[in-house]
Amino acid sequence: EVQLVESGGGLVQPGGSLRLSCAASGFTFSGYWMTWVRQAPGKGLEWVANIKQDGSEKYYVGSVKGRFTISRDNAKNSLYLQMNSLRVEDTAVYHCARHIDWAFDMWGRGTLVTVSS
Amino acid sequence: QSALTQPPSASGSPGQSVTISCTGTSSDVGSYNYVSWYQQHPGKAPKLMIYEVNKRPSGVPDRFSGSKSGNTASLTVSGLQTEDEADYYCSSFEGSNISYVFGSGTKVTVL
């Protein structure tokens, strides 16, 4: 069974840092682009970043460039999102998703990040 | 990177059809056949329903169909069923920033 499980969310103060993880199973992780998508409470989906199979290409939404870093460890079947200089507006559920054919075909249930003083 | 425009809500009775529009620009929807649609029930992860404008992943009922004309894509749900009541989001590849953009979301209600 294909599964994506996020972890690492929590409460952090503005300006703080957090590292999210996504554990993949049930498929050949190293064969896929991977993505992070977030959803603020009661709001819509927002694409955050994606990363190529070998990590050689990474792309970000403008609002997180310079603050967030996406990475992966194919040996551990894991995807990461390092989030620095966090802002109140970064509060959201963060989902990892598998990329296929210019779409996101498998999603994790997400981990909640709350940025508040 | 502005969100794609969707109507906030749509509704129909069981057995009827509902169509949701998704309007973007010449930098995203208008330039690429990389539009996808997602269904999200409350508290659940999104589910891919349509990709590359009109292709259905395995397991998605053929009641769901997609199309595109110019800068606007559409999702049609035919033969509405109660389990189709959910939020629906479109998404498109956006070439100028090499990124993806989602729609604002449409809540579909089955009356």
PDB file of C-alpha atoms in Angstrom:
ATOM      1  CA  GLU A   1       0.000   0.000   0.000  1.00  0.00           C
ATOM      2  CA  VAL A   2       1.309   3.411  -0.978  1.00  0.00           C
ATOM      3  CA  GLN A   3       1.621   5.563   2.118  1.00  0.00           C
ATOM      4  CA  LEU A   4       2.959   8.991   3.020  1.00  0.00           C
ATOM      5  CA  VAL A   5       3.174   9.958   6.688  1.00  0.00           C
ATOM      6  CA  GLU A   6       4.183  13.449   7.780  1.00  0.00           C
ATOM      7  CA  SER A   7       5.632  14.384  11.145  1.00  0.00           C
ATOM      8  CA  GLY A   8       7.427  17.217  12.882  1.00  0.00           C
ATOM      9  CA  GLY A   9       4.658  19.785  13.153  1.00  0.00           C
ATOM     10  CA  GLY A  10       3.933  21.750  16.291  1.00  0.00           C
ATOM     11  CA  LEU A  11       3.729  25.149  17.910  1.00  0.00           C
ATOM     12  CA  VAL A  12       6.571  27.573  17.227  1.00  0.00           C
ATOM     13  CA  GLN A  13       7.078  31.277  17.859  1.00  0.00           C
ATOM     14  CA  PRO A  14       7.394  33.758  14.993  1.00  0.00           C
ATOM     15  CA  GLY A  15      10.969  33.765  13.759  1.00  0.00           C
ATOM     16  CA  GLY A  16      11.502  30.192  14.855  1.00  0.00           C
ATOM     17  CA  SER A  17      12.379  27.055  12.902  1.00  0.00           C
ATOM     18  CA  LEU A  18      10.853  23.650  12.352  1.00  0.00           C
ATOM     19  CA  ARG A  19      11.782  20.610  10.267  1.00  0.00           C
ATOM     20  CA  LEU A  20       9.040  18.502   8.770  1.00  0.00           C
ATOM     21  CA  SER A  21       9.534  14.921   7.641  1.00  0.00           C
ATOM     22  CA  CYS A  22       7.549  12.689   5.315  1.00  0.00           C
ATOM     23  CA  ALA A  23       8.082   8.923   5.405  1.00  0.00           C
ATOM     24  CA  ALA A  24       7.186   7.144   2.179  1.00  0.00           C
ATOM     25  CA  SER A  25       6.380   3.466   1.728  1.00  0.00           C
ATOM     26  CA  GLY A  26       4.802   1.141  -0.792  1.00  0.00           C
ATOM     27  CA  PHE A  27       6.483   2.588  -3.879  1.00  0.00           C
ATOM     28  CA  THR A  28       9.926   3.342  -5.300  1.00  0.00           C
ATOM     29  CA  PHE A  29      10.466   6.708  -3.625  1.00  0.00           C
ATOM     30  CA  SER A  30      13.588   7.518  -5.636  1.00  0.00           C
ATOM     31  CA  GLY A  31      11.608   7.348  -8.874  1.00  0.00           C
ATOM     32  CA  TYR A  32       9.327  10.306  -8.224  1.00  0.00           C
ATOM     33  CA  TRP A  33       9.356  14.065  -7.854  1.00  0.00           C
ATOM     34  CA  MET A  34       7.918  14.968  -4.455  1.00  0.00           C
ATOM     35  CA  THR A  35       6.025  18.027  -3.263  1.00  0.00           C
ATOM     36  CA  TRP A  36       4.909  19.896  -0.167  1.00  0.00           C
ATOM     37  CA  VAL A  37       1.467  21.509  -0.191  1.00  0.00           C
ATOM     38  CA  ARG A  38      -0.021  23.458   2.714  1.00  0.00           C
ATOM     39  CA  GLN A  39      -3.524  24.398   3.797  1.00  0.00           C
ATOM     40  CA  ALA A  40      -4.162  27.184   6.288  1.00  0.00           C
ATOM     41  CA  PRO A  41      -7.066  26.537   8.678  1.00  0.00           C
ATOM     42  CA  GLY A  42     -10.341  26.879   6.787  1.00  0.00           C
ATOM     43  CA  LYS A  43      -8.512  27.935   3.618  1.00  0.00           C
ATOM     44  CA  GLY A  44      -7.538  26.438   0.282  1.00  0.00           C
ATOM     45  CA  LEU A  45      -4.509  24.504  -0.883  1.00  0.00           C
ATOM     46  CA  GLU A  46      -1.190  26.211  -1.609  1.00  0.00           C
ATOM     47  CA  TRP A  47       1.748  24.573  -3.372  1.00  0.00           C
ATOM     48  CA  VAL A  48       4.946  25.181  -1.393  1.00  0.00           C
ATOM     49  CA  ALA A  49       7.876  23.392  -3.033  1.00  0.00           C
ATOM     50  CA  ASN A  50       8.929  20.378  -5.034  1.00  0.00           C
ATOM     51  CA  ILE A  51      12.104  18.383  -5.613  1.00  0.00           C
ATOM     52  CA  LYS A  52      13.359  16.193  -8.420  1.00  0.00           C
ATOM     53  CA  GLN A  53      14.079  12.493  -7.969  1.00  0.00           C
ATOM     54  CA  ASP A  54      17.809  12.982  -7.325  1.00  0.00           C
ATOM     55  CA  GLY A  55      17.441  16.304  -5.507  1.00  0.00           C
ATOM     56  CA  SER A  56      19.169  18.232  -8.293  1.00  0.00           C
ATOM     57  CA  GLU A  57      16.217  20.546  -8.954  1.00  0.00           C
ATOM     58  CA  LYS A  58      14.118  22.340  -6.355  1.00  0.00           C
ATOM     59  CA  TYR A  59      11.406  24.946  -6.812  1.00  0.00           C
ATOM     60  CA  TYR A  60       9.558  27.102  -4.301  1.00  0.00           C
ATOM     61  CA  VAL A  61       6.543  29.389  -4.082  1.00  0.00           C
ATOM     62  CA  GLY A  62       7.643  32.989  -3.820  1.00  0.00           C
ATOM     63  CA  SER A  63       6.474  33.541  -0.249  1.00  0.00           C
ATOM     64  CA  VAL A  64       8.852  30.899   1.172  1.00  0.00           C
ATOM     65  CA  LYS A  65      11.935  31.414  -1.012  1.00  0.00           C
ATOM     66  CA  GLY A  66      14.997  31.976   1.128  1.00  0.00           C
ATOM     67  CA  ARG A  67      13.228  30.702   4.252  1.00  0.00           C
ATOM     68  CA  PHE A  68      12.241  27.109   3.447  1.00  0.00           C
ATOM     69  CA  THR A  69      14.443  24.314   2.073  1.00  0.00           C
ATOM     70  CA  ILE A  70      13.121  21.084   0.607  1.00  0.00           C
ATOM     71  CA  SER A  71      15.355  18.015   0.633  1.00  0.00           C
ATOM     72  CA  ARG A  72      15.156  14.248   0.426  1.00  0.00           C
ATOM     73  CA  ASP A  73      17.038  11.116   1.452  1.00  0.00           C
ATOM     74  CA  ASN A  74      16.280   8.349  -1.017  1.00  0.00           C
ATOM     75  CA  ALA A  75      18.123   5.791   1.123  1.00  0.00           C
ATOM     76  CA  LYS A  76      15.651   6.515   3.923  1.00  0.00           C
ATOM     77  CA  ASN A  77      12.606   6.997   1.661  1.00  0.00           C
ATOM     78  CA  SER A  78      12.106  10.363   3.287  1.00  0.00           C
ATOM     79  CA  LEU A  79      11.220  13.898   2.253  1.00  0.00           C
ATOM     80  CA  TYR A  80      11.971  16.944   4.396  1.00  0.00           C
ATOM     81  CA  LEU A  81      11.030  20.608   4.687  1.00  0.00           C
ATOM     82  CA  GLN A  82      13.289  22.836   6.757  1.00  0.00           C
ATOM     83  CA  MET A  83      11.345  25.959   7.697  1.00  0.00           C
ATOM     84  CA  ASN A  84      13.209  28.968   9.079  1.00  0.00           C
ATOM     85  CA  SER A  85      12.114  32.514   9.958  1.00  0.00           C
ATOM     86  CA  LEU A  86       8.578  31.287  10.397  1.00  0.00           C
ATOM     87  CA  ARG A  87       5.719  33.772  10.193  1.00  0.00           C
ATOM     88  CA  VAL A  88       2.185  33.699  11.536  1.00  0.00           C
ATOM     89  CA  GLU A  89       0.960  33.296   7.951  1.00  0.00           C
ATOM     90  CA  ASP A  90       2.876  30.013   7.643  1.00  0.00           C
ATOM     91  CA  THR A  91       0.361  28.410  10.011  1.00  0.00           C
ATOM     92  CA  ALA A  92      -1.154  25.485   8.112  1.00  0.00           C
ATOM     93  CA  VAL A  93      -1.436  21.757   7.725  1.00  0.00           C
ATOM     94  CA  TYR A  94       1.530  20.670   5.601  1.00  0.00           C
ATOM     95  CA  HIS A  95       0.969  17.711   3.276  1.00  0.00           C
ATOM     96  CA  CYS A  96       3.597  15.836   1.346  1.00  0.00           C
ATOM     97  CA  ALA A  97       2.486  14.472  -2.002  1.00  0.00           C
ATOM     98  CA  ARG A  98       3.844  12.303  -4.791  1.00  0.00           C
ATOM     99  CA  HIS A  99       4.264  13.970  -8.163  1.00  0.00           C
ATOM    100  CA  ILE A 100       3.189  12.202 -11.347  1.00  0.00           C
ATOM    101  CA  ASP A 101       2.198  13.491 -14.781  1.00  0.00           C
ATOM    102  CA  TRP A 102       2.109  17.135 -13.652  1.00  0.00           C
ATOM    103  CA  ALA A 103      -0.259  16.286 -10.813  1.00  0.00           C
ATOM    104  CA  PHE A 104      -0.153  15.038  -7.234  1.00  0.00           C
ATOM    105  CA  ASP A 105      -1.500  11.501  -7.104  1.00  0.00           C
ATOM    106  CA  MET A 106      -0.870  10.426  -3.517  1.00  0.00           C
ATOM    107  CA  TRP A 107      -1.093  12.596  -0.414  1.00  0.00           C
ATOM    108  CA  GLY A 108      -0.292  12.253   3.254  1.00  0.00           C
ATOM    109  CA  ARG A 109      -2.773  13.336   5.899  1.00  0.00           C
ATOM    110  CA  GLY A 110      -0.557  16.225   6.900  1.00  0.00           C
ATOM    111  CA  THR A 111       1.079  17.695   9.978  1.00  0.00           C
ATOM    112  CA  LEU A 112      -0.101  20.912  11.629  1.00  0.00           C
ATOM    113  CA  VAL A 113       2.316  23.811  12.016  1.00  0.00           C
ATOM    114  CA  THR A 114       1.152  26.656  14.246  1.00  0.00           C
ATOM    115  CA  VAL A 115       3.184  29.854  14.365  1.00  0.00           C
ATOM    116  CA  SER A 116       2.102  31.989  17.286  1.00  0.00           C
ATOM    117  CA  SER A 117       3.515  33.911  20.209  1.00  0.00           C
TER     118      SER A 117
ATOM    119  CA  GLN B   1       1.460  33.808  -8.013  1.00  0.00           C
ATOM    120  CA  SER B   2      -2.296  34.372  -7.682  1.00  0.00           C
ATOM    121  CA  ALA B   3      -4.706  31.539  -7.033  1.00  0.00           C
ATOM    122  CA  LEU B   4      -6.826  30.285  -9.909  1.00  0.00           C
ATOM    123  CA  THR B   5     -10.412  31.521  -9.704  1.00  0.00           C
ATOM    124  CA  GLN B   6     -13.191  29.081  -8.824  1.00  0.00           C
ATOM    125  CA  PRO B   7     -16.788  29.753  -7.751  1.00  0.00           C
ATOM    126  CA  PRO B   8     -17.113  29.399  -3.967  1.00  0.00           C
ATOM    127  CA  SER B   9     -20.010  26.987  -4.218  1.00  0.00           C
ATOM    128  CA  ALA B  10     -22.014  24.777  -6.555  1.00  0.00           C
ATOM    129  CA  SER B  11     -24.916  22.453  -5.962  1.00  0.00           C
ATOM    130  CA  GLY B  12     -27.197  19.932  -7.566  1.00  0.00           C
ATOM    131  CA  SER B  13     -29.697  17.240  -6.735  1.00  0.00           C
ATOM    132  CA  PRO B  14     -28.790  13.540  -6.828  1.00  0.00           C
ATOM    133  CA  GLY B  15     -28.553  12.369 -10.414  1.00  0.00           C
ATOM    134  CA  GLN B  16     -28.021  15.857 -11.807  1.00  0.00           C
ATOM    135  CA  SER B  17     -24.783  17.318 -13.153  1.00  0.00           C
ATOM    136  CA  VAL B  18     -22.667  20.126 -11.799  1.00  0.00           C
ATOM    137  CA  THR B  19     -19.819  21.942 -13.560  1.00  0.00           C
ATOM    138  CA  ILE B  20     -17.070  23.853 -11.766  1.00  0.00           C
ATOM    139  CA  SER B  21     -14.970  26.424 -13.600  1.00  0.00           C
ATOM    140  CA  CYS B  22     -11.331  27.258 -12.964  1.00  0.00           C
ATOM    141  CA  THR B  23     -10.001  30.451 -14.532  1.00  0.00           C
ATOM    142  CA  GLY B  24      -6.328  31.216 -14.795  1.00  0.00           C
ATOM    143  CA  THR B  25      -4.076  33.164 -17.136  1.00  0.00           C
ATOM    144  CA  SER B  26      -1.937  32.665 -20.210  1.00  0.00           C
ATOM    145  CA  SER B  27       0.948  31.788 -17.868  1.00  0.00           C
ATOM    146  CA  ASP B  28      -0.773  28.739 -16.441  1.00  0.00           C
ATOM    147  CA  VAL B  29      -4.081  27.222 -17.574  1.00  0.00           C
ATOM    148  CA  GLY B  30      -3.952  28.894 -20.979  1.00  0.00           C
ATOM    149  CA  SER B  31      -0.476  27.646 -21.878  1.00  0.00           C
ATOM    150  CA  TYR B  32      -0.310  24.131 -20.504  1.00  0.00           C
ATOM    151  CA  ASN B  33      -2.480  21.032 -20.534  1.00  0.00           C
ATOM    152  CA  TYR B  34      -1.323  20.372 -16.994  1.00  0.00           C
ATOM    153  CA  VAL B  35      -4.572  21.064 -15.163  1.00  0.00           C
ATOM    154  CA  SER B  36      -5.588  18.681 -12.404  1.00  0.00           C
ATOM    155  CA  TRP B  37      -8.565  18.455 -10.058  1.00  0.00           C
ATOM    156  CA  TYR B  38      -8.724  17.304  -6.432  1.00  0.00           C
ATOM    157  CA  GLN B  39     -11.578  16.254  -4.175  1.00  0.00           C
ATOM    158  CA  GLN B  40     -11.274  16.881  -0.447  1.00  0.00           C
ATOM    159  CA  HIS B  41     -13.690  15.700   2.202  1.00  0.00           C
ATOM    160  CA  PRO B  42     -13.569  17.453   5.608  1.00  0.00           C
ATOM    161  CA  GLY B  43     -10.537  16.443   7.633  1.00  0.00           C
ATOM    162  CA  LYS B  44      -9.186  14.255   4.845  1.00  0.00           C
ATOM    163  CA  ALA B  45      -6.277  14.477   2.443  1.00  0.00           C
ATOM    164  CA  PRO B  46      -7.038  15.646  -1.100  1.00  0.00           C
ATOM    165  CA  LYS B  47      -7.660  12.983  -3.743  1.00  0.00           C
ATOM    166  CA  LEU B  48      -6.627  13.306  -7.391  1.00  0.00           C
ATOM    167  CA  MET B  49      -9.689  13.109  -9.659  1.00  0.00           C
ATOM    168  CA  ILE B  50      -8.463  14.450 -13.020  1.00  0.00           C
ATOM    169  CA  TYR B  51      -4.984  15.115 -14.426  1.00  0.00           C
ATOM    170  CA  GLU B  52      -3.685  16.609 -17.673  1.00  0.00           C
ATOM    171  CA  VAL B  53      -7.058  18.339 -18.204  1.00  0.00           C
ATOM    172  CA  ASN B  54      -9.201  15.275 -18.887  1.00  0.00           C
ATOM    173  CA  LYS B  55      -7.490  12.062 -17.781  1.00  0.00           C
ATOM    174  CA  ARG B  56      -8.914   9.982 -14.922  1.00  0.00           C
ATOM    175  CA  PRO B  57      -6.678   8.011 -12.562  1.00  0.00           C
ATOM    176  CA  SER B  58      -7.537   4.376 -12.059  1.00  0.00           C
ATOM    177  CA  GLY B  59     -10.477   4.016  -9.696  1.00  0.00           C
ATOM    178  CA  VAL B  60     -12.067   7.411 -10.330  1.00  0.00           C
ATOM    179  CA  PRO B  61     -15.626   7.001 -11.665  1.00  0.00           C
ATOM    180  CA  ASP B  62     -16.273   8.104 -15.235  1.00  0.00           C
ATOM    181  CA  ARG B  63     -18.920  10.441 -13.833  1.00  0.00           C
ATOM    182  CA  PHE B  64     -16.003  12.848 -13.382  1.00  0.00           C
ATOM    183  CA  SER B  65     -14.744  14.575 -16.512  1.00  0.00           C
ATOM    184  CA  GLY B  66     -12.529  17.542 -17.314  1.00  0.00           C
ATOM    185  CA  SER B  67     -12.105  19.987 -20.162  1.00  0.00           C
ATOM    186  CA  LYS B  68     -10.358  23.232 -21.030  1.00  0.00           C
ATOM    187  CA  SER B  69     -10.963  26.211 -23.268  1.00  0.00           C
ATOM    188  CA  GLY B  70      -8.498  29.063 -23.349  1.00  0.00           C
ATOM    189  CA  ASN B  71      -7.637  30.182 -19.826  1.00  0.00           C
ATOM    190  CA  THR B  72     -10.534  28.295 -18.224  1.00  0.00           C
ATOM    191  CA  ALA B  73     -10.694  24.654 -17.221  1.00  0.00           C
ATOM    192  CA  SER B  74     -13.812  22.851 -16.041  1.00  0.00           C
ATOM    193  CA  LEU B  75     -14.721  19.823 -13.990  1.00  0.00           C
ATOM    194  CA  THR B  76     -18.100  18.180 -14.563  1.00  0.00           C
ATOM    195  CA  VAL B  77     -19.623  15.712 -12.163  1.00  0.00           C
ATOM    196  CA  SER B  78     -22.481  13.829 -13.784  1.00  0.00           C
ATOM    197  CA  GLY B  79     -25.048  11.718 -11.981  1.00  0.00           C
ATOM    198  CA  LEU B  80     -24.344  13.420  -8.654  1.00  0.00           C
ATOM    199  CA  GLN B  81     -24.173  11.141  -5.643  1.00  0.00           C
ATOM    200  CA  THR B  82     -24.228  12.084  -1.972  1.00  0.00           C
ATOM    201  CA  GLU B  83     -20.581  11.052  -1.575  1.00  0.00           C
ATOM    202  CA  ASP B  84     -19.608  13.683  -4.153  1.00  0.00           C
ATOM    203  CA  GLU B  85     -20.342  16.386  -1.606  1.00  0.00           C
ATOM    204  CA  ALA B  86     -16.878  17.820  -0.901  1.00  0.00           C
ATOM    205  CA  ASP B  87     -14.499  20.650  -1.688  1.00  0.00           C
ATOM    206  CA  TYR B  88     -12.936  20.605  -5.142  1.00  0.00           C
ATOM    207  CA  TYR B  89      -9.684  22.316  -6.131  1.00  0.00           C
ATOM    208  CA  CYS B  90      -8.120  22.795  -9.531  1.00  0.00           C
ATOM    209  CA  SER B  91      -4.397  23.147 -10.058  1.00  0.00           C
ATOM    210  CA  SER B  92      -2.160  24.126 -12.951  1.00  0.00           C
ATOM    211  CA  PHE B  93       1.510  24.207 -13.762  1.00  0.00           C
ATOM    212  CA  GLU B  94       2.691  27.808 -14.000  1.00  0.00           C
ATOM    213  CA  GLY B  95       5.532  28.268 -16.434  1.00  0.00           C
ATOM    214  CA  SER B  96       6.941  31.700 -15.655  1.00  0.00           C
ATOM    215  CA  ASN B  97       7.859  30.698 -12.095  1.00  0.00           C
ATOM    216  CA  ILE B  98       8.185  26.956 -12.690  1.00  0.00           C
ATOM    217  CA  SER B  99       5.638  26.337  -9.973  1.00  0.00           C
ATOM    218  CA  TYR B 100       2.120  25.114  -9.372  1.00  0.00           C
ATOM    219  CA  VAL B 101      -0.922  27.133  -8.490  1.00  0.00           C
ATOM    220  CA  PHE B 102      -4.172  25.922  -6.945  1.00  0.00           C
ATOM    221  CA  GLY B 103      -7.662  27.267  -7.307  1.00  0.00           C
ATOM    222  CA  SER B 104      -9.552  28.948  -4.505  1.00  0.00           C
ATOM    223  CA  GLY B 105     -11.766  25.909  -4.054  1.00  0.00           C
ATOM    224  CA  THR B 106     -15.441  25.122  -4.672  1.00  0.00           C
ATOM    225  CA  LYS B 107     -17.752  23.537  -2.147  1.00  0.00           C
ATOM    226  CA  VAL B 108     -20.129  21.153  -3.886  1.00  0.00           C
ATOM    227  CA  THR B 109     -23.387  20.467  -2.091  1.00  0.00           C
ATOM    228  CA  VAL B 110     -25.703  17.624  -3.048  1.00  0.00           C
ATOM    229  CA  LEU B 111     -29.189  18.853  -2.259  1.00  0.00           C
TER     230      LEU B 111
END
